[in-house]
CSV table of C-alpha atoms in Angstrom, one decimal:
chain,number,residue,atom,x,y,z
A,339,UNK,CA,-122.3,185.2,-42.2
A,340,UNK,CA,-124.3,186.1,-45.3
A,341,UNK,CA,-123.3,188.3,-48.0
A,342,UNK,CA,-125.4,191.2,-46.6
A,343,UNK,CA,-123.6,191.1,-43.2
A,344,UNK,CA,-120.2,190.8,-45.0
A,345,UNK,CA,-120.8,193.9,-47.1
A,346,UNK,CA,-121.9,195.6,-44.1
A,347,UNK,CA,-118.8,194.8,-42.1
A,348,UNK,CA,-116.8,195.9,-45.0
A,349,UNK,CA,-118.8,199.4,-45.2
A,350,UNK,CA,-118.3,199.6,-41.4
A,351,UNK,CA,-114.6,199.3,-41.9
A,352,UNK,CA,-114.5,201.7,-44.7
A,353,UNK,CA,-116.5,204.3,-42.9
A,354,UNK,CA,-114.8,204.5,-39.6
A,355,UNK,CA,-111.7,206.2,-40.6
A,356,UNK,CA,-112.5,207.6,-44.2
A,357,UNK,CA,-115.4,209.6,-43.0
A,358,UNK,CA,-113.5,211.0,-40.0
A,359,UNK,CA,-110.4,211.9,-42.1
A,360,UNK,CA,-112.2,213.6,-45.0
A,361,UNK,CA,-114.6,215.5,-42.6
A,362,UNK,CA,-111.3,217.3,-41.1
A,363,UNK,CA,-111.4,221.0,-43.0
A,364,UNK,CA,-107.6,221.1,-42.5
A,365,UNK,CA,-107.0,218.0,-44.3
A,366,UNK,CA,-108.6,219.7,-47.4
A,367,UNK,CA,-106.6,222.8,-46.7
A,368,UNK,CA,-103.5,220.9,-47.2
A,369,UNK,CA,-104.6,219.3,-50.3
A,370,UNK,CA,-105.7,222.6,-51.8
A,371,UNK,CA,-102.4,224.1,-50.8
A,372,UNK,CA,-100.5,221.2,-52.4
A,373,UNK,CA,-102.5,221.5,-55.6
A,374,UNK,CA,-101.8,225.3,-55.8
A,375,UNK,CA,-98.1,224.9,-55.4
A,376,UNK,CA,-98.2,222.2,-58.1
A,377,UNK,CA,-100.1,224.1,-60.6
A,378,UNK,CA,-97.9,227.3,-59.9
A,379,UNK,CA,-94.6,225.4,-60.3
A,380,UNK,CA,-96.0,223.7,-63.6
A,381,UNK,CA,-97.1,227.1,-64.7
A,382,UNK,CA,-93.6,228.5,-64.1
A,383,UNK,CA,-91.2,225.7,-64.7
A,384,UNK,CA,-93.1,223.3,-66.8
A,385,UNK,CA,-93.0,222.9,-70.5
A,386,UNK,CA,-91.4,220.5,-73.0
A,387,UNK,CA,-87.9,220.6,-71.4
A,388,UNK,CA,-88.9,221.8,-67.9
A,389,UNK,CA,-90.8,220.3,-65.0
A,390,UNK,CA,-92.1,217.0,-66.2
A,391,UNK,CA,-95.5,215.5,-64.9
A,392,UNK,CA,-93.7,212.2,-64.9
A,393,UNK,CA,-91.7,213.4,-62.0
A,394,UNK,CA,-94.9,213.4,-60.0
A,395,UNK,CA,-95.4,209.7,-60.7
A,396,UNK,CA,-92.3,208.9,-58.4
A,397,UNK,CA,-94.6,210.1,-55.5
A,398,UNK,CA,-96.4,206.7,-55.9
A,399,UNK,CA,-93.3,204.8,-55.0
A,400,UNK,CA,-94.4,205.6,-51.3
A,401,UNK,CA,-98.1,204.3,-52.0
A,402,UNK,CA,-97.3,200.4,-51.1
A,403,UNK,CA,-96.0,201.5,-47.7
A,404,UNK,CA,-99.0,203.8,-47.3
A,405,UNK,CA,-101.4,200.9,-48.3
A,406,UNK,CA,-99.7,198.5,-45.8
A,407,UNK,CA,-100.1,201.0,-43.0
A,408,UNK,CA,-103.9,201.5,-43.9
A,409,UNK,CA,-104.3,197.6,-43.2
A,410,UNK,CA,-102.2,197.8,-40.2
A,411,UNK,CA,-104.3,200.6,-38.7
A,412,UNK,CA,-107.5,198.8,-39.5
A,413,UNK,CA,-106.6,196.0,-37.2
A,414,UNK,CA,-104.6,197.9,-34.7
A,415,UNK,CA,-107.4,200.4,-34.1
A,416,UNK,CA,-109.3,197.4,-32.5
A,417,UNK,CA,-106.8,197.6,-29.6
A,418,UNK,CA,-106.1,201.4,-29.5
A,419,UNK,CA,-110.1,202.0,-29.5
A,420,UNK,CA,-110.7,199.3,-26.9
A,421,UNK,CA,-113.3,197.8,-29.5
A,422,UNK,CA,-111.3,194.4,-29.6
A,423,UNK,CA,-113.9,192.5,-27.6
A,424,UNK,CA,-116.9,193.5,-29.7
A,425,UNK,CA,-114.8,192.6,-32.8
A,426,UNK,CA,-113.5,189.1,-31.7
A,427,UNK,CA,-116.7,188.0,-30.0
A,428,UNK,CA,-118.6,188.6,-33.1
A,429,UNK,CA,-120.3,185.2,-34.2
A,430,UNK,CA,-118.1,184.9,-37.4
A,431,UNK,CA,-115.1,183.2,-38.3
A,432,UNK,CA,-111.6,185.4,-37.8
A,433,UNK,CA,-111.0,184.8,-41.6
A,434,UNK,CA,-114.1,186.6,-42.5
A,435,UNK,CA,-113.6,189.4,-39.9
A,436,UNK,CA,-110.0,189.9,-41.2
A,437,UNK,CA,-111.2,189.5,-45.0
A,438,UNK,CA,-113.6,192.3,-44.3
A,439,UNK,CA,-110.6,194.5,-43.2
A,440,UNK,CA,-108.6,193.5,-46.1
A,441,UNK,CA,-111.4,194.4,-48.6
A,442,UNK,CA,-112.0,197.7,-47.0
A,443,UNK,CA,-108.3,198.5,-47.1
A,444,UNK,CA,-108.0,197.4,-50.6
A,445,UNK,CA,-111.0,199.5,-51.6
A,446,UNK,CA,-109.3,202.5,-50.0
A,447,UNK,CA,-106.0,201.8,-51.7
A,448,UNK,CA,-107.6,201.6,-55.2
A,449,UNK,CA,-109.5,204.7,-54.4
A,450,UNK,CA,-106.4,206.6,-53.3
A,451,UNK,CA,-104.5,205.3,-56.4
A,452,UNK,CA,-107.3,206.5,-58.9
A,453,UNK,CA,-107.3,209.8,-57.2
A,454,UNK,CA,-103.4,210.2,-57.3
A,455,UNK,CA,-103.2,209.2,-60.9
A,456,UNK,CA,-106.3,211.3,-61.9
A,457,UNK,CA,-104.7,214.3,-60.2
A,458,UNK,CA,-101.3,213.8,-61.8
A,459,UNK,CA,-103.3,213.6,-65.3
A,460,UNK,CA,-104.9,217.0,-64.6
A,461,UNK,CA,-101.6,218.5,-63.7
A,462,UNK,CA,-100.3,217.1,-66.9
A,463,UNK,CA,-103.3,218.4,-69.0
A,464,UNK,CA,-102.6,221.8,-67.3
A,465,UNK,CA,-98.8,221.7,-68.4
A,466,UNK,CA,-99.9,220.7,-71.8
A,467,UNK,CA,-102.5,223.6,-72.1
A,468,UNK,CA,-100.4,226.4,-70.4
A,469,UNK,CA,-97.3,225.8,-72.5
A,470,UNK,CA,-99.2,225.1,-75.7
A,471,UNK,CA,-97.5,221.6,-76.3
A,472,UNK,CA,-100.5,219.9,-77.9
A,473,UNK,CA,-102.0,216.6,-76.8
A,474,UNK,CA,-100.0,214.1,-78.8
A,475,UNK,CA,-98.1,212.6,-75.9
A,476,UNK,CA,-101.0,212.4,-73.6
A,477,UNK,CA,-102.1,209.0,-74.5
A,478,UNK,CA,-98.5,207.9,-73.7
A,479,UNK,CA,-98.6,209.5,-70.4
A,480,UNK,CA,-102.0,208.1,-69.5
A,481,UNK,CA,-100.7,204.6,-70.4
A,482,UNK,CA,-97.8,204.9,-68.2
A,483,UNK,CA,-100.0,205.9,-65.5
A,484,UNK,CA,-102.1,202.8,-66.1
A,485,UNK,CA,-99.0,200.6,-65.9
A,486,UNK,CA,-98.2,202.2,-62.4
A,487,UNK,CA,-101.8,201.7,-61.3
A,488,UNK,CA,-102.0,198.0,-62.5
A,489,UNK,CA,-98.7,197.3,-60.7
A,490,UNK,CA,-100.0,199.0,-57.4
A,491,UNK,CA,-103.3,196.9,-57.7
A,492,UNK,CA,-101.4,193.8,-58.1
A,493,UNK,CA,-99.0,194.3,-55.1
A,494,UNK,CA,-101.5,195.9,-52.9
A,495,UNK,CA,-103.0,192.6,-51.3
A,496,UNK,CA,-99.4,191.4,-50.4
A,497,UNK,CA,-98.7,194.8,-48.6
A,498,UNK,CA,-102.0,194.9,-47.0
A,499,UNK,CA,-102.0,191.0,-46.0
A,500,UNK,CA,-98.5,191.9,-44.5
A,501,UNK,CA,-100.0,194.9,-42.6
A,502,UNK,CA,-102.6,192.6,-40.9
A,503,UNK,CA,-100.2,190.0,-40.1
A,504,UNK,CA,-97.8,192.8,-38.4
A,505,UNK,CA,-100.6,194.2,-36.5
A,506,UNK,CA,-101.8,190.7,-35.3
A,507,UNK,CA,-98.1,189.5,-34.6
A,508,UNK,CA,-97.5,192.6,-32.5
A,509,UNK,CA,-100.2,191.7,-30.1
A,510,UNK,CA,-99.7,188.2,-29.9
A,511,UNK,CA,-97.1,185.8,-28.1
A,512,UNK,CA,-95.1,185.8,-31.5
A,513,UNK,CA,-94.3,189.5,-30.9
A,514,UNK,CA,-90.6,188.6,-31.3
A,515,UNK,CA,-91.2,188.2,-35.0
A,516,UNK,CA,-92.4,192.0,-35.3
A,517,UNK,CA,-88.8,193.4,-36.3
A,518,UNK,CA,-88.5,190.7,-39.1
A,519,UNK,CA,-91.9,191.4,-40.5
A,520,UNK,CA,-91.0,195.4,-40.6
A,521,UNK,CA,-87.9,194.4,-42.5
A,522,UNK,CA,-90.2,192.5,-45.0
A,523,UNK,CA,-92.2,195.5,-45.0
A,524,UNK,CA,-89.2,197.5,-46.3
A,525,UNK,CA,-88.2,195.1,-48.8
A,526,UNK,CA,-91.6,194.4,-50.4
A,527,UNK,CA,-92.7,198.1,-50.2
A,528,UNK,CA,-89.8,199.1,-52.6
A,529,UNK,CA,-91.3,196.9,-55.6
A,530,UNK,CA,-91.9,200.2,-57.7
A,531,UNK,CA,-88.1,201.1,-57.0
A,532,UNK,CA,-87.0,197.6,-58.2
A,533,UNK,CA,-89.0,197.8,-61.3
A,534,UNK,CA,-87.7,201.1,-62.3
A,535,UNK,CA,-84.1,200.6,-61.2
A,536,UNK,CA,-81.9,203.5,-62.0
A,537,UNK,CA,-84.4,205.5,-63.8
A,538,UNK,CA,-83.0,208.7,-65.4
A,539,UNK,CA,-86.1,210.1,-66.8
A,540,UNK,CA,-84.6,213.3,-67.8
A,541,UNK,CA,-82.3,211.8,-70.2
A,542,UNK,CA,-84.6,209.1,-71.5
A,543,UNK,CA,-82.4,206.5,-70.4
A,544,UNK,CA,-84.9,205.0,-68.0
A,545,UNK,CA,-85.7,201.4,-68.0
A,546,UNK,CA,-88.4,199.6,-66.1
A,547,UNK,CA,-91.8,201.4,-65.7
A,548,UNK,CA,-90.6,204.5,-67.3
A,549,UNK,CA,-88.8,202.9,-70.2
A,550,UNK,CA,-91.7,200.5,-70.8
A,551,UNK,CA,-89.8,197.4,-70.8
A,552,UNK,CA,-91.0,195.8,-67.8
A,553,UNK,CA,-94.7,195.3,-68.3
A,554,UNK,CA,-94.2,192.2,-70.4
A,555,UNK,CA,-92.9,189.9,-67.8
A,556,UNK,CA,-94.4,191.6,-64.5
A,557,UNK,CA,-97.9,190.0,-65.1
A,558,UNK,CA,-96.4,186.6,-65.1
A,559,UNK,CA,-95.5,187.2,-61.5
A,560,UNK,CA,-99.1,188.1,-60.5
A,561,UNK,CA,-100.1,184.6,-59.4
A,562,UNK,CA,-97.0,184.1,-57.3
A,563,UNK,CA,-97.4,187.6,-55.7
A,564,UNK,CA,-101.1,186.8,-55.1
A,565,UNK,CA,-100.3,183.5,-53.6
A,566,UNK,CA,-97.6,185.0,-51.2
A,567,UNK,CA,-100.6,187.7,-50.2
A,568,UNK,CA,-102.9,184.7,-49.5
A,569,UNK,CA,-100.2,182.9,-47.3
A,570,UNK,CA,-99.6,186.2,-45.3
A,571,UNK,CA,-103.3,186.5,-44.8
A,572,UNK,CA,-103.6,182.9,-43.7
A,573,UNK,CA,-100.9,183.8,-41.2
A,574,UNK,CA,-102.8,186.8,-39.9
A,575,UNK,CA,-105.9,184.6,-39.5
A,576,UNK,CA,-103.9,182.0,-37.5
A,577,UNK,CA,-102.3,184.4,-35.2
A,578,UNK,CA,-105.6,185.9,-34.4
A,579,UNK,CA,-107.2,182.5,-33.8
A,580,UNK,CA,-104.4,181.1,-31.6
A,581,UNK,CA,-101.7,183.5,-30.5
A,582,UNK,CA,-103.4,186.8,-29.4
A,583,UNK,CA,-102.4,188.0,-25.8
A,584,UNK,CA,-105.5,189.5,-24.5
B,1368,UNK,CA,-130.0,172.6,-10.9
B,1369,UNK,CA,-129.4,172.7,-14.6
B,1370,UNK,CA,-126.2,174.1,-15.4
B,1371,UNK,CA,-125.6,176.6,-18.2
B,1372,UNK,CA,-121.8,177.0,-17.8
B,1373,UNK,CA,-119.5,174.4,-16.4
B,1374,UNK,CA,-115.7,174.8,-16.0
B,1375,UNK,CA,-113.3,172.2,-14.3
B,1376,UNK,CA,-109.7,172.5,-13.7
B,1377,UNK,CA,-109.2,175.4,-15.9
B,1378,UNK,CA,-105.6,177.1,-16.2
B,1379,UNK,CA,-104.4,180.0,-18.2
B,1380,UNK,CA,-101.0,181.6,-17.9
B,1381,UNK,CA,-99.6,184.7,-19.6
B,1382,UNK,CA,-95.9,184.1,-19.4
B,1383,UNK,CA,-95.0,183.3,-15.8
B,1384,UNK,CA,-98.3,184.7,-14.5
B,1385,UNK,CA,-101.1,182.3,-13.9
B,1386,UNK,CA,-104.5,184.2,-14.6
B,1387,UNK,CA,-106.4,181.0,-13.9
B,1388,UNK,CA,-105.2,178.2,-11.8
B,1389,UNK,CA,-107.6,175.0,-11.6
B,1390,UNK,CA,-110.6,177.1,-11.7
B,1391,UNK,CA,-113.8,175.4,-11.2
B,1392,UNK,CA,-117.2,176.8,-11.8
B,1393,UNK,CA,-120.8,176.0,-12.4
B,1394,UNK,CA,-123.2,178.6,-13.3
B,1395,UNK,CA,-127.0,177.6,-12.9
B,1396,UNK,CA,-129.3,178.3,-15.8
B,1397,UNK,CA,-131.8,181.4,-15.9
B,1398,UNK,CA,-129.9,182.6,-12.7
B,1399,UNK,CA,-128.0,185.7,-12.3
B,1400,UNK,CA,-124.6,184.8,-11.3
B,1401,UNK,CA,-122.0,187.3,-10.0
B,1402,UNK,CA,-118.3,186.7,-10.4
B,1403,UNK,CA,-116.6,188.7,-7.8
B,1404,UNK,CA,-113.0,189.2,-7.0
B,1405,UNK,CA,-110.3,192.0,-6.9
B,1406,UNK,CA,-108.1,192.9,-9.9
B,1407,UNK,CA,-106.1,190.3,-11.3
B,1408,UNK,CA,-108.2,187.5,-9.8
B,1409,UNK,CA,-108.6,186.0,-13.3
B,1410,UNK,CA,-112.3,187.1,-13.7
B,1411,UNK,CA,-111.9,188.8,-17.1
B,1412,UNK,CA,-109.7,186.0,-18.4
B,1413,UNK,CA,-112.7,183.5,-17.7
B,1414,UNK,CA,-115.2,186.0,-19.2
B,1415,UNK,CA,-113.1,186.0,-22.3
B,1416,UNK,CA,-112.8,182.2,-22.4
B,1417,UNK,CA,-116.5,182.1,-22.6
B,1418,UNK,CA,-116.7,183.6,-25.9
B,1419,UNK,CA,-113.7,181.8,-27.2
B,1420,UNK,CA,-111.5,184.8,-27.3
B,1421,UNK,CA,-109.0,183.2,-25.1
B,1422,UNK,CA,-108.4,179.5,-25.0
B,1423,UNK,CA,-107.7,177.6,-21.6
B,1424,UNK,CA,-104.2,176.0,-21.3
B,1425,UNK,CA,-105.8,173.0,-19.7
B,1426,UNK,CA,-109.1,172.0,-18.1
B,1427,UNK,CA,-112.6,171.7,-19.6
B,1428,UNK,CA,-115.3,174.4,-20.3
B,1429,UNK,CA,-118.6,174.2,-21.8
B,1430,UNK,CA,-121.0,177.0,-22.5
B,1431,UNK,CA,-124.6,176.2,-23.0
B,1432,UNK,CA,-123.6,172.8,-23.6
B,1433,UNK,CA,-120.9,173.4,-26.1
B,1434,UNK,CA,-117.2,174.2,-26.2
B,1435,UNK,CA,-116.7,178.1,-26.5
B,1436,UNK,CA,-116.4,179.2,-30.3
B,1437,UNK,CA,-117.3,181.8,-32.5
B,1438,UNK,CA,-120.3,179.7,-33.7
B,1439,UNK,CA,-121.5,179.6,-30.0
B,1440,UNK,CA,-121.4,183.3,-29.8
B,1441,UNK,CA,-124.6,183.5,-31.7
B,1442,UNK,CA,-126.3,182.6,-28.4
B,1443,UNK,CA,-124.1,184.8,-26.1
B,1444,UNK,CA,-124.6,188.6,-25.8
B,1445,UNK,CA,-121.3,189.9,-24.3
B,1446,UNK,CA,-120.1,193.3,-22.9
B,1447,UNK,CA,-116.5,193.2,-22.9
B,1448,UNK,CA,-114.2,194.6,-20.0
B,1449,UNK,CA,-113.0,198.1,-20.6
B,1450,UNK,CA,-114.8,198.2,-23.9
B,1451,UNK,CA,-115.4,201.5,-25.8
B,1452,UNK,CA,-117.7,202.1,-28.7
B,1453,UNK,CA,-116.6,202.8,-32.2
B,1454,UNK,CA,-115.8,206.5,-32.7
B,1455,UNK,CA,-117.4,207.9,-35.5
B,1456,UNK,CA,-120.8,206.3,-34.8
B,1457,UNK,CA,-124.1,208.0,-33.5
B,1458,UNK,CA,-126.5,206.0,-31.3
B,1459,UNK,CA,-128.5,205.4,-34.5
B,1460,UNK,CA,-125.4,204.0,-36.3
B,1461,UNK,CA,-124.6,201.6,-33.3
B,1462,UNK,CA,-128.0,200.2,-33.2
B,1463,UNK,CA,-127.9,199.6,-36.9
B,1464,UNK,CA,-124.5,197.8,-36.4
B,1465,UNK,CA,-126.1,195.7,-33.8
B,1466,UNK,CA,-129.2,195.0,-36.1
B,1467,UNK,CA,-127.0,194.0,-39.0
B,1468,UNK,CA,-124.3,191.9,-37.2
B,1469,UNK,CA,-125.7,190.5,-34.0
B,1470,UNK,CA,-128.0,187.5,-34.2
B,1471,UNK,CA,-131.4,187.9,-32.3
B,1472,UNK,CA,-130.9,191.5,-31.9
B,1473,UNK,CA,-134.3,193.4,-31.5
B,1474,UNK,CA,-134.1,196.8,-33.1
B,1475,UNK,CA,-137.2,198.0,-31.4
B,1476,UNK,CA,-135.9,196.9,-28.1
B,1477,UNK,CA,-132.8,198.6,-28.7
B,1478,UNK,CA,-134.6,201.9,-29.4
B,1479,UNK,CA,-136.6,201.6,-26.3
B,1480,UNK,CA,-133.8,200.8,-24.0
B,1481,UNK,CA,-131.6,203.6,-25.6
B,1482,UNK,CA,-134.6,205.9,-24.8
B,1483,UNK,CA,-135.0,204.7,-21.4
B,1484,UNK,CA,-131.3,205.2,-20.9
B,1485,UNK,CA,-131.4,208.9,-22.0
B,1486,UNK,CA,-129.5,208.3,-25.5
B,1487,UNK,CA,-130.8,210.3,-28.4
B,1488,UNK,CA,-130.3,208.8,-32.0
B,1489,UNK,CA,-128.1,211.5,-33.1
B,1490,UNK,CA,-125.9,211.4,-30.1
B,1491,UNK,CA,-122.3,210.9,-31.3
B,1492,UNK,CA,-119.9,208.5,-29.4
B,1493,UNK,CA,-117.1,211.0,-29.7
B,1494,UNK,CA,-119.1,213.5,-27.6
B,1495,UNK,CA,-120.5,211.0,-25.1
B,1496,UNK,CA,-119.5,210.7,-21.4
B,1497,UNK,CA,-118.2,207.6,-20.2
B,1498,UNK,CA,-121.5,206.8,-18.6
B,1499,UNK,CA,-123.4,207.4,-21.9
B,1500,UNK,CA,-121.2,205.3,-23.7
B,1501,UNK,CA,-121.5,202.4,-21.0
B,1502,UNK,CA,-125.4,202.8,-21.4
B,1503,UNK,CA,-125.0,202.5,-25.1
B,1504,UNK,CA,-123.1,199.4,-24.9
B,1505,UNK,CA,-125.5,197.9,-22.3
B,1506,UNK,CA,-128.6,198.8,-24.4
B,1507,UNK,CA,-126.9,196.8,-27.3
B,1508,UNK,CA,-126.4,193.8,-25.2
B,1509,UNK,CA,-129.7,193.8,-23.7
B,1510,UNK,CA,-131.4,194.1,-27.0
B,1511,UNK,CA,-130.5,190.7,-27.9
B,1512,UNK,CA,-132.8,187.8,-27.2
B,1513,UNK,CA,-130.2,185.2,-26.5
B,1514,UNK,CA,-129.9,182.5,-23.6
B,1515,UNK,CA,-126.7,183.9,-22.1
B,1516,UNK,CA,-125.9,187.5,-21.1
B,1517,UNK,CA,-122.2,188.2,-19.9
B,1518,UNK,CA,-121.4,191.5,-18.6
B,1519,UNK,CA,-117.8,192.0,-17.8
B,1520,UNK,CA,-117.4,195.1,-15.4
B,1521,UNK,CA,-120.4,197.0,-16.6
B,1522,UNK,CA,-120.2,199.7,-14.1
B,1523,UNK,CA,-116.4,200.3,-14.1
B,1524,UNK,CA,-115.5,203.9,-14.0
B,1525,UNK,CA,-118.7,205.4,-14.6
B,1526,UNK,CA,-120.7,208.0,-12.6
B,1527,UNK,CA,-123.3,207.1,-9.8
B,1528,UNK,CA,-126.3,208.5,-11.9
B,1529,UNK,CA,-125.3,206.1,-14.9
B,1530,UNK,CA,-124.7,203.2,-12.6
B,1531,UNK,CA,-128.2,203.7,-11.2
B,1532,UNK,CA,-129.7,203.9,-14.8
B,1533,UNK,CA,-127.8,200.7,-15.7
B,1534,UNK,CA,-129.0,198.7,-12.6
B,1535,UNK,CA,-132.6,199.9,-13.1
B,1536,UNK,CA,-132.4,198.7,-16.9
B,1537,UNK,CA,-130.8,195.4,-15.7
B,1538,UNK,CA,-133.7,194.9,-13.3
B,1539,UNK,CA,-136.3,195.6,-15.8
B,1540,UNK,CA,-134.6,193.1,-18.3
B,1541,UNK,CA,-134.3,190.4,-16.0
B,1542,UNK,CA,-137.8,190.6,-14.7
B,1543,UNK,CA,-139.2,190.1,-18.3
B,1544,UNK,CA,-137.1,187.4,-19.8
B,1545,UNK,CA,-135.6,183.8,-18.9
B,1546,UNK,CA,-132.0,184.3,-19.6
B,1547,UNK,CA,-128.8,183.0,-17.8
B,1548,UNK,CA,-126.9,186.1,-16.7
B,1549,UNK,CA,-123.3,186.5,-15.7
B,1550,UNK,CA,-121.9,189.8,-14.3
B,1551,UNK,CA,-118.4,190.4,-13.3
B,1552,UNK,CA,-118.2,193.5,-11.0
B,1553,UNK,CA,-116.7,195.4,-8.2
B,1554,UNK,CA,-119.6,197.4,-7.3
B,1555,UNK,CA,-121.1,195.0,-4.9
B,1556,UNK,CA,-123.1,197.5,-2.9
B,1557,UNK,CA,-125.3,198.7,-5.6
B,1558,UNK,CA,-125.9,195.2,-7.3
B,1559,UNK,CA,-126.1,192.9,-4.5
B,1560,UNK,CA,-129.9,192.7,-4.8
B,1561,UNK,CA,-129.6,191.7,-8.4
B,1562,UNK,CA,-127.7,188.4,-7.8
B,1563,UNK,CA,-129.1,184.7,-7.2
B,1564,UNK,CA,-125.8,183.1,-7.2
B,1565,UNK,CA,-122.3,184.3,-6.4
B,1566,UNK,CA,-118.8,182.9,-7.4
B,1567,UNK,CA,-115.9,184.6,-5.4
B,1568,UNK,CA,-112.5,184.2,-7.3
B,1569,UNK,CA,-109.2,184.5,-5.7
B,1570,UNK,CA,-105.7,184.1,-7.5
B,1571,UNK,CA,-107.3,182.1,-10.4
B,1572,UNK,CA,-109.3,179.6,-8.2
B,1573,UNK,CA,-112.9,179.4,-6.9
B,1574,UNK,CA,-112.7,180.9,-3.2
B,1575,UNK,CA,-116.2,180.4,-2.4
B,1576,UNK,CA,-119.5,179.8,-4.6
B,1577,UNK,CA,-123.1,179.2,-3.8
B,1578,UNK,CA,-126.5,180.6,-3.7
B,1579,UNK,CA,-126.7,184.3,-2.4
B,1580,UNK,CA,-129.6,183.4,-0.2
B,1581,UNK,CA,-127.6,180.6,1.4
B,1582,UNK,CA,-124.5,182.6,1.6
B,1583,UNK,CA,-126.2,185.5,3.2
B,1584,UNK,CA,-127.9,183.1,5.8
B,1585,UNK,CA,-124.5,181.5,6.6
B,1586,UNK,CA,-122.0,184.4,6.4
B,1587,UNK,CA,-123.8,187.8,6.2
B,1588,UNK,CA,-124.0,190.2,3.2
B,1589,UNK,CA,-121.9,189.9,-0.1
B,1590,UNK,CA,-119.9,192.7,1.1
B,1591,UNK,CA,-119.0,191.3,4.4
B,1592,UNK,CA,-118.0,188.0,2.5
B,1593,UNK,CA,-116.0,190.0,0.1
B,1594,UNK,CA,-114.2,191.8,2.9
B,1595,UNK,CA,-113.3,188.6,4.7
B,1596,UNK,CA,-112.0,186.8,1.7
B,1597,UNK,CA,-110.0,189.7,0.2
B,1598,UNK,CA,-109.5,192.0,3.1
């Protein structure tokens, strides 16, 4: 498989669901409704001591789970869409076929994360403008967002490799392992919770990400996290090679 | 007779169920061979083995002189059983997909086939009938100039007019190129005239195999033989 073919396969994986999803008008209606509610809430209850934009960052705790499910769906789709035969009979190694799914899922995850944090930054800007708080603390807020984004980017490969592995195992002779993998999904996906611990943002007693104490050592764990991601991915490839029940 | 596909003593089990049970087969090169049998006979399991999607538990299998593998799939055009095409594609995108990912894919030929099968470039898969989708998938398979064409149930669940169009496209294609063709089907009545060679599969074993001409001379039409074996 040359680079052009691999890039095409990634684009194919990216386009199939993303285009369909964003083409739905009701999808945008919901997004617009949520945005309106947020801006109204910030205008009414915002301000220095009121509703803080930091609270919105808590929604990102769910993103690792979402990213895992994106990868899971990318592989599961081959069964539900009855396209498995086309996909598996392609004259390319299973590792490349799955890597294309992983790369597409990762691209989507990064895109969603960037949109999420950009959206929260806009809400914070609105809050500062409406309540005339000045932009002194905006830099700190953006830095906090970047911490969240970096940690999400670091842990996304592990969640998405796990998503591929769960999808492959659930369609294989190793299916009895599926509940164990879903438990792992629950444990791994809570990484942002673990990092923040008992965050009490309102009273400034937070630690972890909100307190800014975690970022020093978390990066040391990056190689380990990515090694585990590589092992999970290798597991998914192996299951697709040897254990699928067709 | 040069053999394109040779299998001996192939077994494959799914749990307690034996899909193939000592299956033997020889498919002659450059002939159109039919794999015939009722549902559950093991035909599709064997077809999947040819592309390396399923591995035999035991026995030997060679396809174009090599063991089935993803590398060998470069030389095989395969229409999977019960396949659908990617939702969100148009005919144009599907042909682009073939041109970019499938070796020896002839884009001009794909467009010609799509035209003759009544498929317009902007037709979306989501709006296609099952027959139109089957025709699209067949066009993608026939547009590849490879030594082996495998069609697993190409007529399954589609209307009579689509079946006729597909048979016409197959006849056109087979008359213009030297290719080994393997077709697994239940629709014997409409396709009997296509076949040079036939293999009847029953309970994971070869029940009967031979040249269609010889079989007809000895035992009557393919339909009669089918009824006698499975009836």
